[in-house]
Amino acid sequence: AIRALEIDETMAQAHACLGYVKLCYEWDWPGAETQFKQAIAYNPAYAMAHVWYGHWLCVMHRWDDAPREMRLALASDPLSVPCNLSVGWCFYYARMYDEAIVQHHKTVELAPHVPIVHYELGLSYWNKGNCNEALAAFEKGHELSGGEAASQMLLAHSYGRIGRPVEAHRHLAALEEMGRHKFVPALYMAFAYAGCDDRDQAFACFVRAYLERSNYLIYLGVEPSLDFLRSDPRYVDLMRRVGLPALAT
């Protein structure tokens, strides 16, 4: 991205990509916003600049501004799966679950064979309290993905949270076995252990995720599925280490 900007300072895509790196991996909040704003100034129709800036606004709890930015992205590229997903994500992080569910159903219609759209629909159902619909969405994503790590994580977490330990530990064991043969993000393990009520293991994995520079840690302050951990001092410390603003209320 830096090399591209040396060639053409007005390249919106390069500014947006640099902003995304600053947001997700460097955790440089002011630097990321500067790059996103420059990208949008140079090319207001570049959808991904609006998407990534929208995620920045979610991380900063800017709930009046984030939906607007996501809708600008969708207006620029209405058939984009990332743009459609991001509108739903924004509603989800803002805890506007009905709106998130409506949007995620639209994304499922657009991309029915993409596992992540089912995962995101499931998370919105889950946090609304519709556990059966959530599990059905997670299981559908699990089937479509062939049992990838993300689906094992979500199923271990959700079955554990509703008191079905046999199913939860089956998926947790599958995730652990994957980790013996290939890279599985520590964040996935943390999420699964947390759902299975093994907080010590969960926070050990959160620390590993911090060392891996997991990009998902930027959402610790707004992720509804982790609300049950927020009173734990280790969660507060992790937020501090990432440099996030105060917890969402």
PDB file of C-alpha atoms in Angstrom:
ATOM      1  CA  ALA A   1       0.000   0.000   0.000  1.00  0.00           C
ATOM      2  CA  ILE A   2       2.817   2.388   0.868  1.00  0.00           C
ATOM      3  CA  ARG A   3       4.572   1.604  -2.404  1.00  0.00           C
ATOM      4  CA  ALA A   4       1.345   2.216  -4.315  1.00  0.00           C
ATOM      5  CA  LEU A   5       0.957   5.606  -2.658  1.00  0.00           C
ATOM      6  CA  GLU A   6       4.531   6.490  -3.615  1.00  0.00           C
ATOM      7  CA  ILE A   7       3.454   5.930  -7.215  1.00  0.00           C
ATOM      8  CA  ASP A   8       0.051   7.631  -6.910  1.00  0.00           C
ATOM      9  CA  GLU A   9      -0.858   9.539  -3.752  1.00  0.00           C
ATOM     10  CA  THR A  10      -4.486   9.782  -4.917  1.00  0.00           C
ATOM     11  CA  MET A  11      -5.096   6.013  -5.113  1.00  0.00           C
ATOM     12  CA  ALA A  12      -8.141   5.443  -2.920  1.00  0.00           C
ATOM     13  CA  GLN A  13      -7.661   1.671  -2.764  1.00  0.00           C
ATOM     14  CA  ALA A  14      -4.149   2.049  -1.351  1.00  0.00           C
ATOM     15  CA  HIS A  15      -5.292   4.506   1.326  1.00  0.00           C
ATOM     16  CA  ALA A  16      -8.142   2.170   2.278  1.00  0.00           C
ATOM     17  CA  CYS A  17      -5.866  -0.883   2.453  1.00  0.00           C
ATOM     18  CA  LEU A  18      -3.363   1.001   4.575  1.00  0.00           C
ATOM     19  CA  GLY A  19      -6.199   2.086   6.851  1.00  0.00           C
ATOM     20  CA  TYR A  20      -7.362  -1.517   7.161  1.00  0.00           C
ATOM     21  CA  VAL A  21      -3.873  -2.628   8.226  1.00  0.00           C
ATOM     22  CA  LYS A  22      -3.728   0.178  10.779  1.00  0.00           C
ATOM     23  CA  LEU A  23      -7.175  -0.763  12.104  1.00  0.00           C
ATOM     24  CA  CYS A  24      -6.911  -4.539  12.260  1.00  0.00           C
ATOM     25  CA  TYR A  25      -3.235  -5.229  12.931  1.00  0.00           C
ATOM     26  CA  GLU A  26      -1.505  -2.087  14.172  1.00  0.00           C
ATOM     27  CA  TRP A  27      -4.469  -0.946  16.308  1.00  0.00           C
ATOM     28  CA  ASP A  28      -3.643   2.607  15.313  1.00  0.00           C
ATOM     29  CA  TRP A  29      -7.113   4.136  15.592  1.00  0.00           C
ATOM     30  CA  PRO A  30      -6.302   7.750  14.539  1.00  0.00           C
ATOM     31  CA  GLY A  31      -4.036   6.591  11.712  1.00  0.00           C
ATOM     32  CA  ALA A  32      -6.703   4.242  10.384  1.00  0.00           C
ATOM     33  CA  GLU A  33      -9.380   6.927  10.352  1.00  0.00           C
ATOM     34  CA  THR A  34      -7.089   9.332   8.527  1.00  0.00           C
ATOM     35  CA  GLN A  35      -6.463   6.786   5.769  1.00  0.00           C
ATOM     36  CA  PHE A  36     -10.151   5.888   5.402  1.00  0.00           C
ATOM     37  CA  LYS A  37     -11.142   9.533   5.126  1.00  0.00           C
ATOM     38  CA  GLN A  38      -8.471  10.130   2.514  1.00  0.00           C
ATOM     39  CA  ALA A  39      -9.661   7.113   0.510  1.00  0.00           C
ATOM     40  CA  ILE A  40     -13.230   8.350   0.563  1.00  0.00           C
ATOM     41  CA  ALA A  41     -12.158  11.886  -0.364  1.00  0.00           C
ATOM     42  CA  TYR A  42     -10.273  10.597  -3.407  1.00  0.00           C
ATOM     43  CA  ASN A  43     -13.011   8.170  -4.491  1.00  0.00           C
ATOM     44  CA  PRO A  44     -16.394   8.468  -2.718  1.00  0.00           C
ATOM     45  CA  ALA A  45     -17.731   5.555  -4.784  1.00  0.00           C
ATOM     46  CA  TYR A  46     -15.117   3.042  -3.562  1.00  0.00           C
ATOM     47  CA  ALA A  47     -17.304   0.720  -1.514  1.00  0.00           C
ATOM     48  CA  MET A  48     -14.641  -1.005   0.586  1.00  0.00           C
ATOM     49  CA  ALA A  49     -13.387   2.313   1.961  1.00  0.00           C
ATOM     50  CA  HIS A  50     -16.873   2.884   3.378  1.00  0.00           C
ATOM     51  CA  VAL A  51     -17.047  -0.724   4.651  1.00  0.00           C
ATOM     52  CA  TRP A  52     -13.739  -0.543   6.509  1.00  0.00           C
ATOM     53  CA  TYR A  53     -14.450   2.933   7.840  1.00  0.00           C
ATOM     54  CA  GLY A  54     -17.808   1.597   8.994  1.00  0.00           C
ATOM     55  CA  HIS A  55     -16.024  -1.106  10.957  1.00  0.00           C
ATOM     56  CA  TRP A  56     -13.774   1.554  12.511  1.00  0.00           C
ATOM     57  CA  LEU A  57     -16.889   3.467  13.552  1.00  0.00           C
ATOM     58  CA  CYS A  58     -18.346   0.303  15.134  1.00  0.00           C
ATOM     59  CA  VAL A  59     -15.139  -0.316  17.082  1.00  0.00           C
ATOM     60  CA  MET A  60     -15.317   3.282  18.328  1.00  0.00           C
ATOM     61  CA  HIS A  61     -19.006   2.864  19.309  1.00  0.00           C
ATOM     62  CA  ARG A  62     -20.070   5.558  16.829  1.00  0.00           C
ATOM     63  CA  TRP A  63     -23.568   4.154  16.350  1.00  0.00           C
ATOM     64  CA  ASP A  64     -25.004   7.249  14.667  1.00  0.00           C
ATOM     65  CA  ASP A  65     -22.326   7.203  11.991  1.00  0.00           C
ATOM     66  CA  ALA A  66     -21.531   3.529  11.392  1.00  0.00           C
ATOM     67  CA  PRO A  67     -24.846   2.523   9.710  1.00  0.00           C
ATOM     68  CA  ARG A  68     -24.623   5.535   7.407  1.00  0.00           C
ATOM     69  CA  GLU A  69     -21.160   4.519   6.227  1.00  0.00           C
ATOM     70  CA  MET A  70     -22.209   0.909   5.664  1.00  0.00           C
ATOM     71  CA  ARG A  71     -25.236   2.032   3.641  1.00  0.00           C
ATOM     72  CA  LEU A  72     -22.993   4.224   1.483  1.00  0.00           C
ATOM     73  CA  ALA A  73     -20.908   1.120   0.756  1.00  0.00           C
ATOM     74  CA  LEU A  74     -24.000  -0.873  -0.137  1.00  0.00           C
ATOM     75  CA  ALA A  75     -25.288   1.908  -2.388  1.00  0.00           C
ATOM     76  CA  SER A  76     -21.982   1.830  -4.274  1.00  0.00           C
ATOM     77  CA  ASP A  77     -21.974  -1.961  -4.690  1.00  0.00           C
ATOM     78  CA  PRO A  78     -25.407  -3.451  -3.872  1.00  0.00           C
ATOM     79  CA  LEU A  79     -24.523  -6.997  -4.977  1.00  0.00           C
ATOM     80  CA  SER A  80     -21.303  -7.201  -2.955  1.00  0.00           C
ATOM     81  CA  VAL A  81     -21.363  -9.914  -0.309  1.00  0.00           C
ATOM     82  CA  PRO A  82     -18.862  -8.046   1.944  1.00  0.00           C
ATOM     83  CA  CYS A  83     -20.958  -4.875   1.735  1.00  0.00           C
ATOM     84  CA  ASN A  84     -24.175  -6.718   2.547  1.00  0.00           C
ATOM     85  CA  LEU A  85     -22.505  -8.628   5.364  1.00  0.00           C
ATOM     86  CA  SER A  86     -21.073  -5.452   6.834  1.00  0.00           C
ATOM     87  CA  VAL A  87     -24.448  -3.738   7.043  1.00  0.00           C
ATOM     88  CA  GLY A  88     -25.663  -6.717   9.068  1.00  0.00           C
ATOM     89  CA  TRP A  89     -22.512  -6.731  11.193  1.00  0.00           C
ATOM     90  CA  CYS A  90     -23.043  -3.081  12.028  1.00  0.00           C
ATOM     91  CA  PHE A  91     -26.585  -3.735  13.271  1.00  0.00           C
ATOM     92  CA  TYR A  92     -25.316  -6.763  15.188  1.00  0.00           C
ATOM     93  CA  TYR A  93     -22.572  -4.864  16.998  1.00  0.00           C
ATOM     94  CA  ALA A  94     -25.075  -2.106  17.784  1.00  0.00           C
ATOM     95  CA  ARG A  95     -27.341  -4.811  19.272  1.00  0.00           C
ATOM     96  CA  MET A  96     -30.073  -4.032  16.755  1.00  0.00           C
ATOM     97  CA  TYR A  97     -30.762  -7.716  16.248  1.00  0.00           C
ATOM     98  CA  ASP A  98     -34.035  -7.509  14.332  1.00  0.00           C
ATOM     99  CA  GLU A  99     -32.439  -5.226  11.745  1.00  0.00           C
ATOM    100  CA  ALA A 100     -29.368  -7.475  11.621  1.00  0.00           C
ATOM    101  CA  ILE A 101     -31.481 -10.574  11.020  1.00  0.00           C
ATOM    102  CA  VAL A 102     -33.384  -8.920   8.172  1.00  0.00           C
ATOM    103  CA  GLN A 103     -30.138  -7.834   6.534  1.00  0.00           C
ATOM    104  CA  HIS A 104     -28.434 -11.202   6.997  1.00  0.00           C
ATOM    105  CA  HIS A 105     -31.408 -12.962   5.402  1.00  0.00           C
ATOM    106  CA  LYS A 106     -30.900 -10.701   2.376  1.00  0.00           C
ATOM    107  CA  THR A 107     -27.252 -11.724   2.293  1.00  0.00           C
ATOM    108  CA  VAL A 108     -28.184 -15.406   2.536  1.00  0.00           C
ATOM    109  CA  GLU A 109     -30.437 -14.944  -0.502  1.00  0.00           C
ATOM    110  CA  LEU A 110     -27.546 -13.298  -2.322  1.00  0.00           C
ATOM    111  CA  ALA A 111     -24.937 -15.921  -1.362  1.00  0.00           C
ATOM    112  CA  PRO A 112     -26.665 -19.048   0.017  1.00  0.00           C
ATOM    113  CA  HIS A 113     -23.602 -21.263  -0.343  1.00  0.00           C
ATOM    114  CA  VAL A 114     -21.181 -19.011   1.556  1.00  0.00           C
ATOM    115  CA  PRO A 115     -20.767 -20.333   5.132  1.00  0.00           C
ATOM    116  CA  ILE A 116     -19.982 -17.005   6.795  1.00  0.00           C
ATOM    117  CA  VAL A 117     -23.360 -15.510   5.903  1.00  0.00           C
ATOM    118  CA  HIS A 118     -25.019 -18.314   7.869  1.00  0.00           C
ATOM    119  CA  TYR A 119     -22.625 -17.813  10.786  1.00  0.00           C
ATOM    120  CA  GLU A 120     -23.493 -14.119  10.989  1.00  0.00           C
ATOM    121  CA  LEU A 121     -27.211 -14.808  10.760  1.00  0.00           C
ATOM    122  CA  GLY A 122     -26.799 -17.359  13.544  1.00  0.00           C
ATOM    123  CA  LEU A 123     -24.960 -14.901  15.790  1.00  0.00           C
ATOM    124  CA  SER A 124     -27.748 -12.357  15.417  1.00  0.00           C
ATOM    125  CA  TYR A 125     -30.368 -14.982  16.268  1.00  0.00           C
ATOM    126  CA  TRP A 126     -28.220 -16.186  19.169  1.00  0.00           C
ATOM    127  CA  ASN A 127     -27.896 -12.821  20.809  1.00  0.00           C
ATOM    128  CA  LYS A 128     -31.576 -12.080  20.313  1.00  0.00           C
ATOM    129  CA  GLY A 129     -32.254 -15.243  22.291  1.00  0.00           C
ATOM    130  CA  ASN A 130     -33.536 -17.406  19.422  1.00  0.00           C
ATOM    131  CA  CYS A 131     -31.273 -20.366  20.136  1.00  0.00           C
ATOM    132  CA  ASN A 132     -32.969 -22.883  17.839  1.00  0.00           C
ATOM    133  CA  GLU A 133     -32.740 -20.583  14.817  1.00  0.00           C
ATOM    134  CA  ALA A 134     -29.128 -19.778  15.719  1.00  0.00           C
ATOM    135  CA  LEU A 135     -28.113 -23.417  15.938  1.00  0.00           C
ATOM    136  CA  ALA A 136     -29.847 -24.181  12.645  1.00  0.00           C
ATOM    137  CA  ALA A 137     -27.850 -21.399  10.969  1.00  0.00           C
ATOM    138  CA  PHE A 138     -24.575 -22.568  12.536  1.00  0.00           C
ATOM    139  CA  GLU A 139     -25.262 -26.159  11.509  1.00  0.00           C
ATOM    140  CA  LYS A 140     -26.025 -25.021   7.958  1.00  0.00           C
ATOM    141  CA  GLY A 141     -22.724 -23.144   7.803  1.00  0.00           C
ATOM    142  CA  HIS A 142     -20.995 -26.191   9.276  1.00  0.00           C
ATOM    143  CA  GLU A 143     -22.458 -28.392   6.540  1.00  0.00           C
ATOM    144  CA  LEU A 144     -21.579 -25.958   3.742  1.00  0.00           C
ATOM    145  CA  SER A 145     -18.007 -25.528   4.964  1.00  0.00           C
ATOM    146  CA  GLY A 146     -17.312 -29.199   5.429  1.00  0.00           C
ATOM    147  CA  GLY A 147     -16.746 -28.646   9.149  1.00  0.00           C
ATOM    148  CA  GLU A 148     -14.196 -25.822   9.012  1.00  0.00           C
ATOM    149  CA  ALA A 149     -12.703 -24.403  12.210  1.00  0.00           C
ATOM    150  CA  ALA A 150     -15.054 -21.410  12.388  1.00  0.00           C
ATOM    151  CA  SER A 151     -18.121 -23.644  12.415  1.00  0.00           C
ATOM    152  CA  GLN A 152     -16.638 -25.942  15.078  1.00  0.00           C
ATOM    153  CA  MET A 153     -15.917 -22.861  17.212  1.00  0.00           C
ATOM    154  CA  LEU A 154     -19.464 -21.501  16.953  1.00  0.00           C
ATOM    155  CA  LEU A 155     -21.089 -24.860  17.653  1.00  0.00           C
ATOM    156  CA  ALA A 156     -18.816 -25.614  20.624  1.00  0.00           C
ATOM    157  CA  HIS A 157     -19.541 -22.174  22.056  1.00  0.00           C
ATOM    158  CA  SER A 158     -23.288 -22.214  21.546  1.00  0.00           C
ATOM    159  CA  TYR A 159     -23.932 -25.807  22.642  1.00  0.00           C
ATOM    160  CA  GLY A 160     -21.833 -25.149  25.725  1.00  0.00           C
ATOM    161  CA  ARG A 161     -23.732 -21.997  26.596  1.00  0.00           C
ATOM    162  CA  ILE A 162     -27.128 -23.756  26.474  1.00  0.00           C
ATOM    163  CA  GLY A 163     -25.986 -26.675  28.619  1.00  0.00           C
ATOM    164  CA  ARG A 164     -25.496 -29.396  26.022  1.00  0.00           C
ATOM    165  CA  PRO A 165     -21.974 -30.528  26.959  1.00  0.00           C
ATOM    166  CA  VAL A 166     -21.860 -33.670  24.824  1.00  0.00           C
ATOM    167  CA  GLU A 167     -22.356 -31.721  21.581  1.00  0.00           C
ATOM    168  CA  ALA A 168     -20.183 -28.854  22.817  1.00  0.00           C
ATOM    169  CA  HIS A 169     -17.212 -31.041  23.657  1.00  0.00           C
ATOM    170  CA  ARG A 170     -17.537 -32.991  20.425  1.00  0.00           C
ATOM    171  CA  HIS A 171     -17.023 -29.787  18.455  1.00  0.00           C
ATOM    172  CA  LEU A 172     -14.355 -28.542  20.867  1.00  0.00           C
ATOM    173  CA  ALA A 173     -12.457 -31.834  20.449  1.00  0.00           C
ATOM    174  CA  ALA A 174     -12.711 -31.492  16.663  1.00  0.00           C
ATOM    175  CA  LEU A 175     -11.272 -27.975  16.897  1.00  0.00           C
ATOM    176  CA  GLU A 176      -8.428 -29.157  19.140  1.00  0.00           C
ATOM    177  CA  GLU A 177      -7.630 -31.985  16.723  1.00  0.00           C
ATOM    178  CA  MET A 178      -7.487 -29.532  13.816  1.00  0.00           C
ATOM    179  CA  GLY A 179      -5.008 -27.471  15.804  1.00  0.00           C
ATOM    180  CA  ARG A 180      -2.639 -30.438  15.999  1.00  0.00           C
ATOM    181  CA  HIS A 181      -2.315 -30.592  12.219  1.00  0.00           C
ATOM    182  CA  LYS A 182      -2.735 -27.031  10.962  1.00  0.00           C
ATOM    183  CA  PHE A 183      -3.035 -23.455  12.126  1.00  0.00           C
ATOM    184  CA  VAL A 184      -6.228 -22.686  14.026  1.00  0.00           C
ATOM    185  CA  PRO A 185      -6.490 -19.098  15.284  1.00  0.00           C
ATOM    186  CA  ALA A 186      -6.145 -18.888  19.052  1.00  0.00           C
ATOM    187  CA  LEU A 187      -9.184 -16.609  19.032  1.00  0.00           C
ATOM    188  CA  TYR A 188     -11.287 -19.553  17.815  1.00  0.00           C
ATOM    189  CA  MET A 189     -10.059 -21.673  20.694  1.00  0.00           C
ATOM    190  CA  ALA A 190     -10.765 -18.866  23.175  1.00  0.00           C
ATOM    191  CA  PHE A 191     -14.321 -18.481  21.926  1.00  0.00           C
ATOM    192  CA  ALA A 192     -14.940 -22.240  22.097  1.00  0.00           C
ATOM    193  CA  TYR A 193     -13.445 -22.671  25.593  1.00  0.00           C
ATOM    194  CA  ALA A 194     -15.414 -19.682  26.862  1.00  0.00           C
ATOM    195  CA  GLY A 195     -18.658 -21.241  25.692  1.00  0.00           C
ATOM    196  CA  CYS A 196     -17.721 -24.497  27.402  1.00  0.00           C
ATOM    197  CA  ASP A 197     -17.165 -22.556  30.662  1.00  0.00           C
ATOM    198  CA  ASP A 198     -13.413 -23.137  30.784  1.00  0.00           C
ATOM    199  CA  ARG A 199     -12.443 -19.528  31.410  1.00  0.00           C
ATOM    200  CA  ASP A 200      -8.828 -20.200  32.337  1.00  0.00           C
ATOM    201  CA  GLN A 201      -8.208 -21.938  29.030  1.00  0.00           C
ATOM    202  CA  ALA A 202     -10.232 -19.274  27.237  1.00  0.00           C
ATOM    203  CA  PHE A 203      -8.130 -16.416  28.589  1.00  0.00           C
ATOM    204  CA  ALA A 204      -4.900 -18.308  27.946  1.00  0.00           C
ATOM    205  CA  CYS A 205      -6.026 -18.497  24.327  1.00  0.00           C
ATOM    206  CA  PHE A 206      -7.028 -14.829  24.309  1.00  0.00           C
ATOM    207  CA  VAL A 207      -3.444 -14.020  25.308  1.00  0.00           C
ATOM    208  CA  ARG A 208      -2.197 -16.181  22.438  1.00  0.00           C
ATOM    209  CA  ALA A 209      -4.603 -14.350  20.124  1.00  0.00           C
ATOM    210  CA  TYR A 210      -3.103 -11.069  21.311  1.00  0.00           C
ATOM    211  CA  LEU A 211       0.387 -12.371  20.511  1.00  0.00           C
ATOM    212  CA  GLU A 212      -0.860 -13.539  17.097  1.00  0.00           C
ATOM    213  CA  ARG A 213      -2.202 -10.017  16.556  1.00  0.00           C
ATOM    214  CA  SER A 214      -5.651 -11.447  15.853  1.00  0.00           C
ATOM    215  CA  ASN A 215      -7.613  -8.877  13.905  1.00  0.00           C
ATOM    216  CA  TYR A 216     -10.856  -9.858  15.656  1.00  0.00           C
ATOM    217  CA  LEU A 217      -9.604  -8.466  18.959  1.00  0.00           C
ATOM    218  CA  ILE A 218     -10.591  -5.014  17.737  1.00  0.00           C
ATOM    219  CA  TYR A 219     -14.218  -6.037  18.326  1.00  0.00           C
ATOM    220  CA  LEU A 220     -13.790  -7.002  21.987  1.00  0.00           C
ATOM    221  CA  GLY A 221     -15.610  -3.861  23.086  1.00  0.00           C
ATOM    222  CA  VAL A 222     -18.659  -4.456  20.918  1.00  0.00           C
ATOM    223  CA  GLU A 223     -18.968  -8.254  20.464  1.00  0.00           C
ATOM    224  CA  PRO A 224     -22.310  -9.227  22.081  1.00  0.00           C
ATOM    225  CA  SER A 225     -21.454 -12.930  22.328  1.00  0.00           C
ATOM    226  CA  LEU A 226     -18.695 -12.123  24.829  1.00  0.00           C
ATOM    227  CA  ASP A 227     -20.793  -9.901  27.087  1.00  0.00           C
ATOM    228  CA  PHE A 228     -20.841 -12.636  29.728  1.00  0.00           C
ATOM    229  CA  LEU A 229     -17.066 -12.269  30.146  1.00  0.00           C
ATOM    230  CA  ARG A 230     -16.989  -8.494  30.575  1.00  0.00           C
ATOM    231  CA  SER A 231     -16.925  -8.524  34.376  1.00  0.00           C
ATOM    232  CA  ASP A 232     -13.767 -10.659  34.398  1.00  0.00           C
ATOM    233  CA  PRO A 233     -10.686  -8.492  35.108  1.00  0.00           C
ATOM    234  CA  ARG A 234      -8.758 -10.482  32.494  1.00  0.00           C
ATOM    235  CA  TYR A 235     -11.172  -9.255  29.834  1.00  0.00           C
ATOM    236  CA  VAL A 236     -10.755  -5.677  30.977  1.00  0.00           C
ATOM    237  CA  ASP A 237      -6.976  -6.100  30.868  1.00  0.00           C
ATOM    238  CA  LEU A 238      -7.126  -7.545  27.362  1.00  0.00           C
ATOM    239  CA  MET A 239      -9.165  -4.546  26.228  1.00  0.00           C
ATOM    240  CA  ARG A 240      -6.558  -2.264  27.753  1.00  0.00           C
ATOM    241  CA  ARG A 241      -3.710  -4.071  26.008  1.00  0.00           C
ATOM    242  CA  VAL A 242      -5.396  -3.757  22.647  1.00  0.00           C
ATOM    243  CA  GLY A 243      -5.999  -0.079  23.372  1.00  0.00           C
ATOM    244  CA  LEU A 244      -9.747  -0.134  22.892  1.00  0.00           C
ATOM    245  CA  PRO A 245     -12.170   2.465  24.267  1.00  0.00           C
ATOM    246  CA  ALA A 246     -14.379   1.737  27.261  1.00  0.00           C
ATOM    247  CA  LEU A 247     -16.706  -1.252  27.093  1.00  0.00           C
ATOM    248  CA  ALA A 248     -19.937  -0.893  25.185  1.00  0.00           C
ATOM    249  CA  THR A 249     -23.008  -0.627  27.406  1.00  0.00           C
TER     250      THR A 249
END
